[in-house]
Amino acid sequence: MFRSITLPSLKRFSYFCRMNRHLDTTDRKQKTLLLTGASGMLGHYMSEIFHDYRITTLGRGDEADIQCDLSVATPRLPDDRFDIVIHCAGSRDEQRARQDNTESTRNLLRSLEDNRPGAFILVSTTEVYGRSEGENIDETAATFPTSNFGSSKLDAERLSEAAFKDTPTVLTVLRAAPMFGAGLSGWAQRMFADVLAGRYVHLRGNDSRLSVVTALDVARAAKALHPIGGTFNVADGKNPTWLELAEAMSANAGRFHRMATLPPAWAKILSRPLSLLPSLCPSLSRQEMERRARTLTFSSDRLKEISGLKLYDTIEVIARRDPDYPYEDQ
């Protein structure tokens, strides 16, 4: 098992939140929040950061306060107006993306037509830009998504913009870089598994960089920006190399060893047959080789300037070297 991705579930942070919760609600009515995707990685962090709100969860699982599959149905919401709605629910699955991202947003927005919230936060992705390489891409860049996931998230952004245009609702769109936290999934989870199993192979001489961010910081950004509104990239700004990311994952598991390396020419040769049998060595598949051979970074200068947030260094968090981060076992 991963040592901390299983990363921080914020036990220490939660303790201080609970100790101070009464200070937020003594002299005023507690504000309300509707949260979709509460059972996912980001949803857990949203629940912690917005601890001072009365949270109502919406999802298809039995644990949700309001049970509804947003991908196929419009939920019936309470008559009372929510102060904030945070829409985290969605899927990276290319086959399900349109239904789980676009249609779920459409159905959620329909349910809010007669009782719009004070603020609406949509968690989107940097994949809406459709870029496979580039440096410090900011929010002014054109959006031409090349995946179903990116396209469906851009559709969700446009649906939200149309729904709240000329209304008092403050819309905030967070275009998050790849997130790390408890409940990791997707390519990052596969890479972590490869590192732990000794299957990860680094391209010799490759110094390509990528943007990353902790899920905790995405939640912190939501808290800081929801009264302001706008569209923001969310990335920590450190832009590690792929080797630094792999080594941090190794350190996280307490396995401090050098990554195996392979000349790019050999990697290209091996990626062809391994693409047919990707389970043999996922880190050498053609898709992974192409991903790790290009620099792709995003600027979050606008977020930092407007919010004043200082984001955690994700690599230091993954490697468990940040003394200020609220790790689960501290």
PDB file of N, CA and C in Angstrom, residues 228-287:
ATOM      1  N   ILE A 228     -14.982  35.987  -5.005  1.00  0.00           N
ATOM      2  CA  ILE A 228     -14.435  36.860  -6.050  1.00  0.00           C
ATOM      3  C   ILE A 228     -14.909  36.445  -7.432  1.00  0.00           C
ATOM      4  N   GLY A 229     -14.794  35.154  -7.730  1.00  0.00           N
ATOM      5  CA  GLY A 229     -15.212  34.634  -9.023  1.00  0.00           C
ATOM      6  C   GLY A 229     -14.154  34.805 -10.096  1.00  0.00           C
ATOM      7  N   GLY A 230     -14.324  34.048 -11.173  1.00  0.00           N
ATOM      8  CA  GLY A 230     -13.394  34.089 -12.284  1.00  0.00           C
ATOM      9  C   GLY A 230     -12.878  32.706 -12.618  1.00  0.00           C
ATOM     10  N   THR A 231     -12.019  32.634 -13.616  1.00  0.00           N
ATOM     11  CA  THR A 231     -11.432  31.377 -14.060  1.00  0.00           C
ATOM     12  C   THR A 231      -9.947  31.385 -13.716  1.00  0.00           C
ATOM     13  N   PHE A 232      -9.496  30.307 -13.058  1.00  0.00           N
ATOM     14  CA  PHE A 232      -8.138  30.267 -12.544  1.00  0.00           C
ATOM     15  C   PHE A 232      -7.484  28.905 -12.787  1.00  0.00           C
ATOM     16  N   ASN A 233      -6.228  28.928 -13.259  1.00  0.00           N
ATOM     17  CA  ASN A 233      -5.411  27.730 -13.201  1.00  0.00           C
ATOM     18  C   ASN A 233      -5.015  27.492 -11.748  1.00  0.00           C
ATOM     19  N   VAL A 234      -4.939  26.205 -11.356  1.00  0.00           N
ATOM     20  CA  VAL A 234      -4.499  25.870 -10.006  1.00  0.00           C
ATOM     21  C   VAL A 234      -3.344  24.884 -10.121  1.00  0.00           C
ATOM     22  N   ALA A 235      -2.130  25.373  -9.878  1.00  0.00           N
ATOM     23  CA  ALA A 235      -0.916  24.565  -9.902  1.00  0.00           C
ATOM     24  C   ALA A 235       0.042  25.176  -8.906  1.00  0.00           C
ATOM     25  N   ASP A 236       0.949  24.357  -8.358  1.00  0.00           N
ATOM     26  CA  ASP A 236       1.798  24.891  -7.291  1.00  0.00           C
ATOM     27  C   ASP A 236       2.921  25.784  -7.781  1.00  0.00           C
ATOM     28  N   GLY A 237       3.194  25.784  -9.104  1.00  0.00           N
ATOM     29  CA  GLY A 237       4.201  26.670  -9.662  1.00  0.00           C
ATOM     30  C   GLY A 237       5.623  26.154  -9.578  1.00  0.00           C
ATOM     31  N   LYS A 238       5.832  24.972  -8.983  1.00  0.00           N
ATOM     32  CA  LYS A 238       7.193  24.438  -8.832  1.00  0.00           C
ATOM     33  C   LYS A 238       7.647  23.671 -10.075  1.00  0.00           C
ATOM     34  N   ASN A 239       6.717  23.086 -10.791  1.00  0.00           N
ATOM     35  CA  ASN A 239       6.997  22.415 -12.062  1.00  0.00           C
ATOM     36  C   ASN A 239       8.157  21.419 -11.984  1.00  0.00           C
ATOM     37  N   PRO A 240       7.970  20.318 -11.267  1.00  0.00           N
ATOM     38  CA  PRO A 240       9.047  19.331 -11.126  1.00  0.00           C
ATOM     39  C   PRO A 240       9.297  18.570 -12.417  1.00  0.00           C
ATOM     40  N   THR A 241      10.463  17.935 -12.495  1.00  0.00           N
ATOM     41  CA  THR A 241      10.719  17.000 -13.579  1.00  0.00           C
ATOM     42  C   THR A 241      10.009  15.688 -13.263  1.00  0.00           C
ATOM     43  N   TRP A 242       9.887  14.844 -14.268  1.00  0.00           N
ATOM     44  CA  TRP A 242       9.268  13.538 -14.052  1.00  0.00           C
ATOM     45  C   TRP A 242      10.114  12.687 -13.114  1.00  0.00           C
ATOM     46  N   LEU A 243      11.438  12.838 -13.199  1.00  0.00           N
ATOM     47  CA  LEU A 243      12.308  12.086 -12.308  1.00  0.00           C
ATOM     48  C   LEU A 243      12.108  12.533 -10.854  1.00  0.00           C
ATOM     49  N   GLU A 244      11.959  13.836 -10.638  1.00  0.00           N
ATOM     50  CA  GLU A 244      11.709  14.336  -9.282  1.00  0.00           C
ATOM     51  C   GLU A 244      10.394  13.797  -8.736  1.00  0.00           C
ATOM     52  N   LEU A 245       9.388  13.688  -9.595  1.00  0.00           N
ATOM     53  CA  LEU A 245       8.112  13.134  -9.159  1.00  0.00           C
ATOM     54  C   LEU A 245       8.263  11.663  -8.778  1.00  0.00           C
ATOM     55  N   ALA A 246       8.965  10.900  -9.610  1.00  0.00           N
ATOM     56  CA  ALA A 246       9.167   9.478  -9.315  1.00  0.00           C
ATOM     57  C   ALA A 246       9.952   9.289  -8.023  1.00  0.00           C
ATOM     58  N   GLU A 247      10.984  10.091  -7.822  1.00  0.00           N
ATOM     59  CA  GLU A 247      11.790   9.969  -6.610  1.00  0.00           C
ATOM     60  C   GLU A 247      10.997  10.355  -5.372  1.00  0.00           C
ATOM     61  N   ALA A 248      10.095  11.332  -5.497  1.00  0.00           N
ATOM     62  CA  ALA A 248       9.243  11.707  -4.366  1.00  0.00           C
ATOM     63  C   ALA A 248       8.296  10.572  -4.009  1.00  0.00           C
ATOM     64  N   MET A 249       7.767   9.893  -5.021  1.00  0.00           N
ATOM     65  CA  MET A 249       6.904   8.744  -4.766  1.00  0.00           C
ATOM     66  C   MET A 249       7.672   7.635  -4.056  1.00  0.00           C
ATOM     67  N   SER A 250       8.914   7.433  -4.469  1.00  0.00           N
ATOM     68  CA  SER A 250       9.753   6.432  -3.826  1.00  0.00           C
ATOM     69  C   SER A 250      10.002   6.790  -2.371  1.00  0.00           C
ATOM     70  N   ALA A 251      10.305   8.072  -2.121  1.00  0.00           N
ATOM     71  CA  ALA A 251      10.540   8.529  -0.749  1.00  0.00           C
ATOM     72  C   ALA A 251       9.279   8.387   0.101  1.00  0.00           C
ATOM     73  N   ASN A 252       8.133   8.629  -0.515  1.00  0.00           N
ATOM     74  CA  ASN A 252       6.865   8.503   0.198  1.00  0.00           C
ATOM     75  C   ASN A 252       6.686   7.104   0.770  1.00  0.00           C
ATOM     76  N   ALA A 253       7.104   6.118   0.006  1.00  0.00           N
ATOM     77  CA  ALA A 253       6.958   4.724   0.427  1.00  0.00           C
ATOM     78  C   ALA A 253       8.131   4.244   1.265  1.00  0.00           C
ATOM     79  N   GLY A 254       9.101   5.144   1.537  1.00  0.00           N
ATOM     80  CA  GLY A 254      10.256   4.764   2.330  1.00  0.00           C
ATOM     81  C   GLY A 254      11.264   3.936   1.569  1.00  0.00           C
ATOM     82  N   ARG A 255      11.213   4.011   0.226  1.00  0.00           N
ATOM     83  CA  ARG A 255      12.140   3.242  -0.599  1.00  0.00           C
ATOM     84  C   ARG A 255      13.032   4.214  -1.363  1.00  0.00           C
ATOM     85  N   PHE A 256      14.155   4.534  -0.786  1.00  0.00           N
ATOM     86  CA  PHE A 256      15.035   5.536  -1.362  1.00  0.00           C
ATOM     87  C   PHE A 256      16.026   4.855  -2.308  1.00  0.00           C
ATOM     88  N   HIS A 257      15.671   4.767  -3.564  1.00  0.00           N
ATOM     89  CA  HIS A 257      16.582   4.161  -4.522  1.00  0.00           C
ATOM     90  C   HIS A 257      16.541   4.927  -5.839  1.00  0.00           C
ATOM     91  N   ARG A 258      17.590   4.792  -6.610  1.00  0.00           N
ATOM     92  CA  ARG A 258      17.669   5.478  -7.893  1.00  0.00           C
ATOM     93  C   ARG A 258      16.750   4.794  -8.899  1.00  0.00           C
ATOM     94  N   MET A 259      16.142   5.617  -9.760  1.00  0.00           N
ATOM     95  CA  MET A 259      15.268   5.077 -10.786  1.00  0.00           C
ATOM     96  C   MET A 259      16.098   4.452 -11.911  1.00  0.00           C
ATOM     97  N   ALA A 260      15.596   3.356 -12.458  1.00  0.00           N
ATOM     98  CA  ALA A 260      16.228   2.774 -13.640  1.00  0.00           C
ATOM     99  C   ALA A 260      16.083   3.751 -14.809  1.00  0.00           C
ATOM    100  N   THR A 261      17.099   3.806 -15.657  1.00  0.00           N
ATOM    101  CA  THR A 261      17.055   4.705 -16.811  1.00  0.00           C
ATOM    102  C   THR A 261      17.259   3.912 -18.095  1.00  0.00           C
ATOM    103  N   LEU A 262      16.781   4.495 -19.183  1.00  0.00           N
ATOM    104  CA  LEU A 262      16.868   3.837 -20.483  1.00  0.00           C
ATOM    105  C   LEU A 262      17.093   4.906 -21.543  1.00  0.00           C
ATOM    106  N   PRO A 263      18.001   4.701 -22.480  1.00  0.00           N
ATOM    107  CA  PRO A 263      18.188   5.673 -23.560  1.00  0.00           C
ATOM    108  C   PRO A 263      16.891   5.845 -24.341  1.00  0.00           C
ATOM    109  N   PRO A 264      16.578   7.053 -24.766  1.00  0.00           N
ATOM    110  CA  PRO A 264      15.338   7.303 -25.504  1.00  0.00           C
ATOM    111  C   PRO A 264      15.149   6.398 -26.712  1.00  0.00           C
ATOM    112  N   ALA A 265      16.240   6.085 -27.430  1.00  0.00           N
ATOM    113  CA  ALA A 265      16.114   5.236 -28.620  1.00  0.00           C
ATOM    114  C   ALA A 265      15.617   3.847 -28.249  1.00  0.00           C
ATOM    115  N   TRP A 266      16.166   3.281 -27.160  1.00  0.00           N
ATOM    116  CA  TRP A 266      15.712   1.961 -26.719  1.00  0.00           C
ATOM    117  C   TRP A 266      14.273   2.021 -26.218  1.00  0.00           C
ATOM    118  N   ALA A 267      13.935   3.110 -25.521  1.00  0.00           N
ATOM    119  CA  ALA A 267      12.567   3.251 -25.025  1.00  0.00           C
ATOM    120  C   ALA A 267      11.571   3.293 -26.184  1.00  0.00           C
ATOM    121  N   LYS A 268      11.951   3.975 -27.252  1.00  0.00           N
ATOM    122  CA  LYS A 268      11.062   4.061 -28.409  1.00  0.00           C
ATOM    123  C   LYS A 268      10.858   2.692 -29.046  1.00  0.00           C
ATOM    124  N   ILE A 269      11.933   1.904 -29.125  1.00  0.00           N
ATOM    125  CA  ILE A 269      11.835   0.561 -29.701  1.00  0.00           C
ATOM    126  C   ILE A 269      10.947  -0.332 -28.837  1.00  0.00           C
ATOM    127  N   LEU A 270      11.169  -0.290 -27.526  1.00  0.00           N
ATOM    128  CA  LEU A 270      10.418  -1.159 -26.622  1.00  0.00           C
ATOM    129  C   LEU A 270       8.959  -0.744 -26.488  1.00  0.00           C
ATOM    130  N   SER A 271       8.671   0.550 -26.670  1.00  0.00           N
ATOM    131  CA  SER A 271       7.301   1.020 -26.468  1.00  0.00           C
ATOM    132  C   SER A 271       6.337   0.435 -27.492  1.00  0.00           C
ATOM    133  N   ARG A 272       6.854   0.047 -28.663  1.00  0.00           N
ATOM    134  CA  ARG A 272       5.966  -0.489 -29.697  1.00  0.00           C
ATOM    135  C   ARG A 272       5.339  -1.807 -29.271  1.00  0.00           C
ATOM    136  N   PRO A 273       6.138  -2.843 -28.914  1.00  0.00           N
ATOM    137  CA  PRO A 273       5.492  -4.090 -28.471  1.00  0.00           C
ATOM    138  C   PRO A 273       4.785  -3.944 -27.129  1.00  0.00           C
ATOM    139  N   LEU A 274       5.318  -3.090 -26.238  1.00  0.00           N
ATOM    140  CA  LEU A 274       4.701  -2.943 -24.929  1.00  0.00           C
ATOM    141  C   LEU A 274       3.360  -2.222 -25.010  1.00  0.00           C
ATOM    142  N   SER A 275       3.142  -1.458 -26.073  1.00  0.00           N
ATOM    143  CA  SER A 275       1.843  -0.825 -26.257  1.00  0.00           C
ATOM    144  C   SER A 275       0.766  -1.860 -26.545  1.00  0.00           C
ATOM    145  N   LEU A 276       1.186  -3.018 -27.095  1.00  0.00           N
ATOM    146  CA  LEU A 276       0.237  -4.103 -27.338  1.00  0.00           C
ATOM    147  C   LEU A 276      -0.026  -4.905 -26.067  1.00  0.00           C
ATOM    148  N   LEU A 277       0.964  -4.927 -25.159  1.00  0.00           N
ATOM    149  CA  LEU A 277       0.823  -5.641 -23.893  1.00  0.00           C
ATOM    150  C   LEU A 277       1.201  -4.694 -22.750  1.00  0.00           C
ATOM    151  N   PRO A 278       0.401  -3.651 -22.534  1.00  0.00           N
ATOM    152  CA  PRO A 278       0.780  -2.596 -21.588  1.00  0.00           C
ATOM    153  C   PRO A 278       0.911  -3.068 -20.150  1.00  0.00           C
ATOM    154  N   SER A 279       0.288  -4.181 -19.786  1.00  0.00           N
ATOM    155  CA  SER A 279       0.365  -4.643 -18.404  1.00  0.00           C
ATOM    156  C   SER A 279       1.766  -5.130 -18.031  1.00  0.00           C
ATOM    157  N   LEU A 280       2.607  -5.451 -19.036  1.00  0.00           N
ATOM    158  CA  LEU A 280       3.960  -5.932 -18.747  1.00  0.00           C
ATOM    159  C   LEU A 280       4.825  -4.827 -18.139  1.00  0.00           C
ATOM    160  N   CYS A 281       4.701  -3.636 -18.668  1.00  0.00           N
ATOM    161  CA  CYS A 281       5.482  -2.511 -18.147  1.00  0.00           C
ATOM    162  C   CYS A 281       4.781  -1.212 -18.545  1.00  0.00           C
ATOM    163  N   PRO A 282       3.781  -0.797 -17.765  1.00  0.00           N
ATOM    164  CA  PRO A 282       2.988   0.379 -18.136  1.00  0.00           C
ATOM    165  C   PRO A 282       3.819   1.640 -18.331  1.00  0.00           C
ATOM    166  N   SER A 283       4.910   1.798 -17.564  1.00  0.00           N
ATOM    167  CA  SER A 283       5.688   3.030 -17.669  1.00  0.00           C
ATOM    168  C   SER A 283       6.443   3.131 -18.983  1.00  0.00           C
ATOM    169  N   LEU A 284       6.506   2.041 -19.775  1.00  0.00           N
ATOM    170  CA  LEU A 284       7.184   2.083 -21.067  1.00  0.00           C
ATOM    171  C   LEU A 284       6.205   2.029 -22.247  1.00  0.00           C
ATOM    172  N   SER A 285       4.916   2.173 -21.976  1.00  0.00           N
ATOM    173  CA  SER A 285       3.960   2.207 -23.075  1.00  0.00           C
ATOM    174  C   SER A 285       4.173   3.471 -23.899  1.00  0.00           C
ATOM    175  N   ARG A 286       3.736   3.459 -25.129  1.00  0.00           N
ATOM    176  CA  ARG A 286       3.948   4.606 -26.002  1.00  0.00           C
ATOM    177  C   ARG A 286       3.286   5.861 -25.436  1.00  0.00           C
ATOM    178  N   GLN A 287       2.082   5.704 -24.891  1.00  0.00           N
ATOM    179  CA  GLN A 287       1.374   6.860 -24.332  1.00  0.00           C
ATOM    180  C   GLN A 287       2.160   7.486 -23.183  1.00  0.00           C
TER     181      GLN A 287
END
